[in-house]
Short mmCIF file of C-alpha atoms in Angstrom, two decimals:
data_model
loop_
_atom_site.label_atom_id
_atom_site.label_comp_id
_atom_site.label_asym_id
_atom_site.label_seq_id
_atom_site.Cartn_x
_atom_site.Cartn_y
_atom_site.Cartn_z
CA MET A 1 -27.80 -7.17 -27.09
CA ASN A 2 -29.66 -10.03 -25.44
CA ILE A 3 -26.38 -11.91 -25.09
CA ALA A 4 -24.77 -8.88 -23.42
CA LYS A 5 -27.68 -8.70 -20.97
CA ARG A 6 -27.31 -12.41 -20.34
CA ALA A 7 -23.65 -11.85 -19.48
CA LEU A 8 -24.62 -9.24 -16.90
CA THR A 9 -27.22 -11.62 -15.46
CA ILE A 10 -24.63 -14.36 -15.03
CA ALA A 11 -22.34 -11.94 -13.17
CA LEU A 12 -25.14 -10.87 -10.81
CA ARG A 13 -25.76 -14.52 -9.95
CA HIS A 14 -22.37 -14.54 -8.21
CA PRO A 15 -22.82 -11.82 -5.58
CA ILE A 16 -20.11 -13.28 -3.35
CA TYR A 17 -17.49 -12.40 -5.97
CA LEU A 18 -18.85 -8.88 -6.27
CA VAL A 19 -18.72 -8.39 -2.51
CA ILE A 20 -15.25 -9.86 -1.99
CA TYR A 21 -13.34 -8.72 -5.04
CA ILE A 22 -14.94 -5.31 -5.48
CA GLY A 23 -16.34 -4.30 -2.09
CA PHE A 24 -13.85 -5.84 0.34
CA LEU A 25 -10.72 -5.00 -1.66
CA SER A 26 -11.92 -1.42 -2.09
CA VAL A 27 -12.36 -1.11 1.66
CA MET A 28 -8.87 -2.56 2.15
CA GLY A 29 -7.47 0.05 -0.20
CA VAL A 30 -9.18 2.81 1.76
CA ALA A 31 -7.81 1.41 5.03
CA LEU A 32 -4.26 1.26 3.67
CA MET A 33 -4.63 4.76 2.31
CA GLY A 34 -5.55 5.87 5.83
CA GLU A 35 -2.43 4.20 7.23
CA VAL A 36 -0.27 6.06 4.73
CA ASP A 37 -2.05 9.29 5.62
CA GLY A 38 -1.46 8.77 9.32
CA GLY A 39 2.20 7.97 8.79
CA ALA A 40 2.72 11.12 6.76
CA HIS A 41 1.66 13.35 9.67
CA ALA A 42 3.96 11.69 12.21
CA SER A 43 6.54 14.47 11.96
CA GLU A 44 7.87 14.57 15.53
CA THR A 45 11.63 14.40 15.58
CA ALA A 46 13.11 12.49 18.45
CA GLY A 47 16.03 14.12 20.15
CA THR A 48 19.48 12.66 19.62
CA GLU A 49 21.73 12.06 22.58
CA GLY A 50 24.98 10.17 22.60
CA ALA A 51 25.09 6.97 24.62
CA ARG A 52 27.06 7.35 27.86
CA THR A 53 29.12 4.35 28.87
CA ARG A 54 30.06 3.63 32.50
CA ILE A 55 33.86 3.36 32.44
CA ALA A 56 36.29 2.47 35.18
CA TRP A 57 39.36 4.48 34.14
CA ILE A 58 42.60 3.17 35.64
CA ASP A 59 45.56 5.50 35.08
CA ARG A 60 48.81 3.66 35.75
CA ASP A 61 50.78 6.13 33.66
CA ASP A 62 49.77 9.39 35.38
CA SER A 63 51.14 11.42 32.49
CA ALA A 64 49.80 14.54 30.81
CA VAL A 65 48.58 12.39 27.91
CA SER A 66 46.68 9.91 30.08
CA ARG A 67 45.14 12.74 32.12
CA GLY A 68 44.08 14.45 28.88
CA VAL A 69 42.38 11.28 27.66
CA GLU A 70 40.63 10.97 31.02
CA LYS A 71 39.27 14.54 30.84
CA ALA A 72 38.02 13.97 27.30
CA LEU A 73 36.26 10.73 28.27
CA ALA A 74 34.62 12.48 31.22
CA ARG A 75 32.77 14.74 28.77
CA THR A 76 31.27 11.88 26.77
CA ASP A 77 30.98 9.04 29.29
CA GLU A 78 30.46 8.39 32.97
CA LEU A 79 33.73 7.67 34.78
CA VAL A 80 33.07 5.43 37.78
CA PRO A 81 35.71 5.45 40.58
CA CYS A 82 37.20 2.01 41.13
CA GLU A 83 40.25 0.69 42.97
CA ASP A 84 43.16 -0.46 40.87
CA GLU A 85 43.01 -3.96 42.25
CA GLU A 86 42.29 -7.10 40.27
CA VAL A 87 39.46 -8.43 42.46
CA ALA A 88 37.79 -5.01 42.69
CA LEU A 89 37.86 -4.58 38.90
CA GLN A 90 36.49 -8.08 38.32
CA ASP A 91 33.72 -7.48 40.84
CA ALA A 92 32.77 -4.16 39.18
CA LEU A 93 32.41 -5.88 35.82
CA ALA A 94 30.61 -8.95 37.16
CA SER A 95 28.06 -6.86 39.07
CA ASP A 96 27.50 -4.53 36.08
CA HIS A 97 28.68 -1.62 38.19
CA VAL A 98 30.66 -0.56 35.13
CA ASP A 99 30.36 -1.41 31.45
CA ALA A 100 34.08 -1.46 30.73
CA VAL A 101 37.48 -1.06 32.31
CA LEU A 102 40.08 1.00 30.45
CA ILE A 103 43.68 0.93 31.70
CA ALA A 104 46.44 3.30 30.64
CA PRO A 105 49.61 1.25 31.27
CA ALA A 106 52.76 2.79 32.69
CA GLY A 107 54.72 4.76 30.08
CA PHE A 108 51.68 5.00 27.78
CA GLY A 109 51.98 8.76 27.10
CA ASP A 110 55.66 8.84 26.23
CA ASP A 111 55.45 5.64 24.21
CA LEU A 112 52.47 7.04 22.25
CA ILE A 113 54.29 10.22 21.24
CA ASP A 114 57.57 8.45 20.46
CA SER A 115 55.84 5.80 18.35
CA ALA A 116 53.91 8.43 16.39
CA ARG A 117 57.03 10.41 15.57
CA SER A 118 59.14 7.36 14.69
CA GLY A 119 56.44 5.63 12.63
CA ARG A 120 56.16 2.60 14.89
CA GLU A 121 52.90 0.87 15.83
CA LEU A 122 50.98 2.88 18.40
CA PRO A 123 50.52 1.42 21.88
CA ALA A 124 46.98 0.41 22.83
CA LEU A 125 44.98 0.89 26.00
CA GLU A 126 44.13 -2.23 27.95
CA VAL A 127 40.42 -3.04 27.82
CA ALA A 128 38.39 -5.36 30.06
CA THR A 129 34.97 -6.28 28.73
CA GLY A 130 31.76 -6.35 30.73
CA SER A 131 28.40 -7.91 29.92
CA ASP A 132 27.48 -5.13 27.48
CA MET A 133 29.74 -5.77 24.50
CA GLN A 134 28.44 -2.80 22.54
CA ALA A 135 29.12 -0.37 25.40
CA THR A 136 32.64 -1.74 25.75
CA ALA A 137 33.31 -1.39 22.05
CA LEU A 138 31.99 2.19 22.09
CA ALA A 139 34.17 3.16 25.06
CA SER A 140 37.22 1.54 23.49
CA GLN A 141 36.65 3.34 20.20
CA ARG A 142 36.31 6.71 21.90
CA ALA A 143 39.50 6.26 23.91
CA SER A 144 41.37 5.00 20.85
CA ARG A 145 40.18 7.99 18.84
CA LEU A 146 41.53 10.38 21.47
CA ALA A 147 44.88 8.57 21.56
CA SER A 148 45.00 8.68 17.75
CA LEU A 149 44.42 12.45 17.80
CA VAL A 150 47.33 12.88 20.21
CA ALA A 151 49.55 10.71 18.00
CA SER A 152 48.52 12.61 14.86
CA GLN A 153 49.31 15.98 16.43
CA ALA A 154 52.68 14.69 17.65
CA ALA A 155 53.54 13.42 14.17
CA ILE A 156 52.42 16.64 12.46
CA ASP A 157 54.59 18.89 14.64
CA PRO A 158 57.67 16.98 15.88
CA ARG A 159 58.94 20.02 17.83
CA ALA A 160 55.72 20.57 19.82
CA ASP A 161 55.76 19.73 23.50
CA VAL A 162 53.12 17.67 25.28
CA GLU A 163 51.09 20.65 26.46
CA GLN A 164 50.88 22.11 22.97
CA ILE A 165 49.88 18.75 21.53
CA LEU A 166 47.09 18.35 24.09
CA ALA A 167 45.90 21.92 23.48
CA ASN A 168 45.57 21.18 19.75
CA VAL A 169 43.73 17.95 20.51
CA ARG A 170 41.31 19.79 22.81
CA ASP A 171 40.62 22.32 20.05
CA LEU A 172 39.84 19.51 17.61
CA ASP A 173 37.75 17.56 20.11
CA ASP A 174 35.69 20.63 21.00
CA LEU A 175 34.56 21.12 17.42
CA ASP A 176 30.84 20.41 17.14
CA ALA A 177 29.38 19.01 13.96
CA ASN A 178 26.72 21.20 12.40
CA VAL A 179 23.77 18.82 12.42
CA GLU A 180 20.47 19.74 10.85
CA VAL A 181 17.46 17.44 10.85
CA ILE A 182 15.63 17.53 7.54
CA GLU A 183 12.25 15.82 7.44
CA ALA A 184 11.97 13.80 4.26
CA THR A 185 8.38 12.63 4.69
CA GLN A 186 6.37 12.86 1.53
CA GLU A 187 3.83 15.65 1.45
CA ASP A 188 0.37 14.24 2.05
CA THR A 189 -2.19 15.62 -0.38
CA ALA A 190 -5.45 14.43 -1.86
CA ALA A 191 -3.63 13.75 -5.14
CA SER A 192 -0.96 11.60 -3.47
CA ARG A 193 -3.61 9.62 -1.56
CA LEU A 194 -5.59 9.07 -4.76
CA ALA A 195 -2.42 7.95 -6.56
CA PHE A 196 -1.72 5.40 -3.84
CA TYR A 197 -5.32 4.15 -3.91
CA LEU A 198 -5.38 3.72 -7.69
CA THR A 199 -2.03 1.93 -7.59
CA PHE A 200 -3.27 -0.49 -4.94
CA SER A 201 -6.54 -0.89 -6.88
CA SER A 202 -4.61 -2.52 -9.71
CA TYR A 203 -4.98 -5.62 -7.54
CA THR A 204 -8.70 -4.94 -7.08
CA VAL A 205 -9.47 -4.51 -10.76
CA THR A 206 -7.22 -7.39 -11.86
CA SER A 207 -8.68 -9.97 -9.49
CA SER A 208 -12.30 -8.83 -9.84
CA VAL A 209 -12.33 -8.56 -13.64
CA VAL A 210 -10.46 -11.83 -14.18
CA VAL A 211 -12.84 -13.73 -11.89
CA ILE A 212 -16.16 -12.08 -12.75
CA ALA A 213 -15.59 -11.70 -16.49
CA GLY A 214 -13.96 -15.12 -16.55
CA VAL A 215 -16.98 -16.75 -14.90
CA VAL A 216 -19.25 -15.10 -17.46
CA LEU A 217 -17.14 -16.14 -20.44
CA ALA A 218 -16.69 -19.64 -19.04
CA ALA A 219 -20.47 -20.01 -18.71
CA MET A 220 -20.96 -18.77 -22.26
CA SER A 221 -18.35 -21.27 -23.50
CA LYS A 222 -19.93 -24.40 -22.01
CA PRO A 223 -20.53 -27.09 -24.64
CA GLY A 224 -24.34 -27.06 -24.27
CA VAL A 225 -24.54 -23.28 -24.51
CA ARG A 226 -22.09 -23.27 -27.38
CA HIS A 227 -24.11 -25.82 -29.35
CA ARG A 228 -27.33 -23.81 -28.93
CA GLN A 229 -25.56 -20.68 -30.08
CA LEU A 230 -24.23 -22.43 -33.19
CA ALA A 231 -27.74 -23.70 -33.99
CA SER A 232 -29.23 -20.22 -33.77
CA THR A 233 -29.38 -17.62 -36.55
CA VAL A 234 -26.95 -15.35 -34.70
CA SER A 235 -23.42 -15.50 -36.09
CA SER A 236 -20.65 -16.75 -33.87
CA TRP A 237 -18.80 -13.45 -34.39
CA ARG A 238 -21.78 -11.48 -33.06
CA THR A 239 -22.18 -13.88 -30.15
CA GLY A 240 -18.57 -13.45 -29.11
CA ALA A 241 -18.69 -9.68 -29.61
CA GLU A 242 -21.78 -9.30 -27.43
CA SER A 243 -20.26 -11.53 -24.73
CA ILE A 244 -17.15 -9.34 -24.69
CA ALA A 245 -19.35 -6.24 -24.67
CA GLY A 246 -21.18 -7.48 -21.59
CA CYS A 247 -17.87 -8.14 -19.85
CA ALA A 248 -16.64 -4.71 -20.92
CA VAL A 249 -19.66 -3.15 -19.23
CA LEU A 250 -18.81 -5.10 -16.08
CA THR A 251 -15.22 -3.87 -16.29
CA LEU A 252 -16.38 -0.29 -16.75
CA GLY A 253 -18.63 -0.66 -13.71
CA VAL A 254 -15.70 -1.93 -11.61
CA CYS A 255 -13.53 1.00 -12.70
CA ALA A 256 -16.35 3.47 -12.00
CA TRP A 257 -16.80 2.06 -8.49
CA VAL A 258 -13.08 2.13 -7.73
CA ALA A 259 -12.72 5.67 -9.08
CA THR A 260 -15.69 6.96 -7.09
CA VAL A 261 -14.48 5.40 -3.85
CA GLY A 262 -10.97 6.72 -4.43
CA ILE A 263 -12.00 10.29 -5.22
CA VAL A 264 -14.40 10.51 -2.27
CA THR A 265 -12.20 8.89 0.39
CA SER A 266 -8.97 10.62 -0.67
CA GLY A 267 -10.54 14.06 -0.33
CA ALA A 268 -9.99 14.86 -4.01
CA THR A 269 -13.54 16.18 -4.31
CA ALA A 270 -12.52 19.32 -2.41
CA THR A 271 -9.76 20.12 -4.90
CA PHE A 272 -11.36 18.59 -7.99
CA ALA A 273 -11.76 21.95 -9.71
CA GLN A 274 -8.02 22.67 -9.42
CA ILE A 275 -6.72 19.25 -10.50
CA ALA A 276 -9.59 18.00 -12.68
CA PRO A 277 -7.41 17.48 -15.81
CA GLN A 278 -4.82 15.52 -13.81
CA ILE A 279 -7.51 13.33 -12.23
CA CYS A 280 -9.07 12.67 -15.64
CA LEU A 281 -5.69 11.60 -16.99
CA ALA A 282 -5.12 9.29 -14.03
CA LEU A 283 -8.57 7.70 -14.36
CA THR A 284 -8.07 7.28 -18.10
CA SER A 285 -4.83 5.44 -17.39
CA PHE A 286 -6.63 3.23 -14.90
CA LEU A 287 -9.41 2.52 -17.42
CA VAL A 288 -6.92 1.58 -20.14
CA PHE A 289 -5.17 -0.72 -17.69
CA SER A 290 -8.47 -2.55 -17.06
CA MET A 291 -8.27 -3.88 -20.62
CA VAL A 292 -5.41 -6.10 -19.49
CA PRO A 293 -7.38 -8.20 -16.95
CA LEU A 294 -10.32 -8.29 -19.39
CA SER A 295 -8.13 -9.74 -22.14
CA LEU A 296 -6.56 -12.08 -19.57
CA ALA A 297 -10.01 -13.35 -18.55
CA TYR A 298 -10.86 -14.00 -22.20
CA THR A 299 -7.61 -15.87 -22.83
CA LEU A 300 -7.91 -18.02 -19.72
CA THR A 301 -11.46 -19.10 -20.54
CA GLN A 302 -10.48 -19.91 -24.12
CA CYS A 303 -7.76 -22.15 -22.68
CA GLY A 304 -10.49 -24.12 -20.92
CA LEU A 305 -9.95 -22.84 -17.35
CA ARG A 306 -12.96 -22.70 -15.08
CA GLU A 307 -14.05 -21.03 -11.86
CA GLU A 308 -11.57 -22.53 -9.37
CA ALA A 309 -8.56 -21.95 -11.61
CA LEU A 310 -9.71 -18.41 -12.38
CA ASN A 311 -9.86 -17.56 -8.68
CA ALA A 312 -6.37 -18.90 -8.07
CA ILE A 313 -4.81 -17.15 -11.06
CA ALA A 314 -6.65 -13.90 -10.35
CA ASN A 315 -5.40 -13.67 -6.78
CA LEU A 316 -1.84 -14.79 -7.43
CA GLY A 317 -1.47 -12.85 -10.66
CA GLY A 318 -3.11 -9.76 -9.18
CA MET A 319 -0.74 -9.70 -6.21
CA ILE A 320 2.34 -10.20 -8.38
CA MET A 321 1.28 -7.52 -10.85
CA SER A 322 0.42 -5.01 -8.13
CA PHE A 323 3.73 -5.74 -6.38
CA LEU A 324 5.66 -5.09 -9.58
CA GLY A 325 3.67 -1.89 -9.97
CA GLY A 326 4.89 -0.56 -6.63
CA ALA A 327 1.57 -0.96 -4.79
CA TRP A 328 3.02 -2.84 -1.82
CA VAL A 329 6.63 -1.64 -1.65
CA PRO A 330 8.13 1.33 -3.54
CA LEU A 331 10.20 0.05 -6.43
CA SER A 332 12.99 2.44 -5.45
CA LEU A 333 13.63 0.15 -2.46
CA MET A 334 13.89 -2.94 -4.63
CA GLY A 335 16.99 -4.34 -6.29
CA HIS A 336 17.99 -3.73 -9.89
CA GLY A 337 16.65 -7.14 -10.96
CA VAL A 338 13.18 -6.46 -9.55
CA GLN A 339 13.09 -2.99 -11.10
CA THR A 340 13.97 -4.48 -14.47
CA ALA A 341 11.34 -7.23 -14.14
CA ALA A 342 8.73 -4.63 -13.16
CA ARG A 343 8.96 -3.08 -16.61
CA LEU A 344 7.62 -6.33 -18.02
CA SER A 345 4.38 -5.80 -16.08
CA PRO A 346 1.56 -3.49 -17.26
CA THR A 347 1.04 -2.28 -13.68
CA PHE A 348 4.46 -0.56 -13.80
CA TRP A 349 3.33 1.60 -16.71
CA MET A 350 -0.06 2.24 -15.12
CA TYR A 351 1.71 3.34 -11.93
CA ASP A 352 4.00 5.62 -13.93
CA ALA A 353 1.07 7.20 -15.78
CA VAL A 354 -1.06 7.70 -12.65
CA THR A 355 1.70 9.16 -10.50
CA ARG A 356 2.96 11.45 -13.25
CA ALA A 357 -0.55 12.73 -13.87
CA LEU A 358 -1.42 13.38 -10.22
CA GLU A 359 1.98 14.82 -9.30
CA ALA A 360 2.01 17.29 -12.19
CA PRO A 361 1.11 20.90 -11.28
CA ARG A 362 -0.49 21.29 -14.69
CA VAL A 363 -1.06 19.36 -17.91
CA THR A 364 1.59 20.02 -20.54
CA PRO A 365 2.29 18.54 -23.98
CA GLN A 366 5.33 16.78 -22.53
CA LEU A 367 3.17 15.19 -19.83
CA LEU A 368 0.59 14.07 -22.40
CA GLY A 369 3.35 12.55 -24.52
CA THR A 370 4.83 10.62 -21.59
CA ILE A 371 1.47 9.32 -20.43
CA GLY A 372 0.55 8.50 -24.03
CA VAL A 373 3.61 6.25 -24.28
CA ASP A 374 2.64 4.53 -21.01
CA LEU A 375 -0.91 3.93 -22.24
CA GLY A 376 0.36 2.65 -25.58
CA ILE A 377 2.53 0.07 -23.82
CA ILE A 378 -0.43 -1.01 -21.65
CA ALA A 379 -2.60 -1.37 -24.76
CA LEU A 380 0.10 -3.53 -26.35
CA PHE A 381 0.05 -5.80 -23.30
CA ALA A 382 -3.74 -6.16 -23.62
CA ALA A 383 -3.52 -6.82 -27.36
CA ALA A 384 -0.82 -9.45 -26.92
CA ILE A 385 -2.82 -11.30 -24.26
CA ALA A 386 -6.03 -11.10 -26.31
CA SER A 387 -4.17 -12.40 -29.37
CA ALA A 388 -3.14 -15.45 -27.39
CA GLY A 389 -6.80 -15.93 -26.50
CA LEU A 390 -7.83 -15.75 -30.16
CA VAL A 391 -5.25 -18.39 -31.03
CA ALA A 392 -6.55 -20.63 -28.22
CA ALA A 393 -10.14 -20.14 -29.40
CA ARG A 394 -9.17 -21.05 -32.96
CA LEU A 395 -7.41 -24.20 -31.80
CA ARG A 396 -10.48 -25.26 -29.80
CA VAL A 397 -12.69 -24.81 -32.84
CA ARG A 398 -10.38 -27.00 -34.91
CA GLU A 399 -10.38 -29.69 -32.23
CA ARG A 400 -14.14 -29.87 -32.42
#
């Protein structure tokens, strides 16, 4: 027990680590949770209005088809009057008076209908581009679509005259799409905020436990300390067990702090009575996950790593693990390779257990079975890492 107390004393001698890795990262998690909360309420839907292009329409055909295309364009775009003269058209484009010039060449209407019915290539409108390439492309596409509708109607009914063809095109062009805006923002609840906070806190608990517990175990493994322990009447097994026990108390304290901050700041205290079993399951999952950084701290110190290396590995490893757990970016947005790699990280299974628990309306045997599998996989990760630490410790003893 004295050794466990000594472990706690060593940890308290490094207050800067406690402040940064536990206090600061917890505050960061609360701040990010607030950003997610604020984004969830931004439910205003901006109105949608088609872009209107300024078009200089030059009709050199003066046929029923060209006039029909002109009337249709007038409903979707702004037709700007312009003289059919080369210098005037160039000046209109150069001065941005118009975005595009569309010209229906002579014989366009008859050629369009004849080509459609004979299967030849359809004639195209002449297009002059202005400074806004996107506006020109949009205007050209709209005019081409109208001409294609005329050609399609002419090909469908070879005996229809021009007026009937244009009437059918107007009927098709007047059809309005039934557009309904469905807001797909995720419902913001205390449970969802707590789930996000616990997921992000995988980085907090990983970095803090690896550094703090690692510093303690590294101090207990120094040659001078180790020699005094071997000379004492206390067995080496008991010494190691009490050192791990002290680190386990530190880990439990980190988890208790993170859980308290998360429950209070997420607003889960107001609905705790309704979702208490789900919250307990989520916190249990988080506590089981904390065994992973504890076993990682033990393994790293048994490999001879000290304070500087522990800080580097804790930060880099914590960020990678939390990323693979979906704390930074939802895994659904990642590629198949990243989603596959995420399953090789214990944070993925912690995320799955926490979200399933907090999203469930009630606790069922199926839910307990699913979360039990997640926790079993996490425990296997911790056991595998700790086993590597035991092997490293055994090799160090043999070297001595």
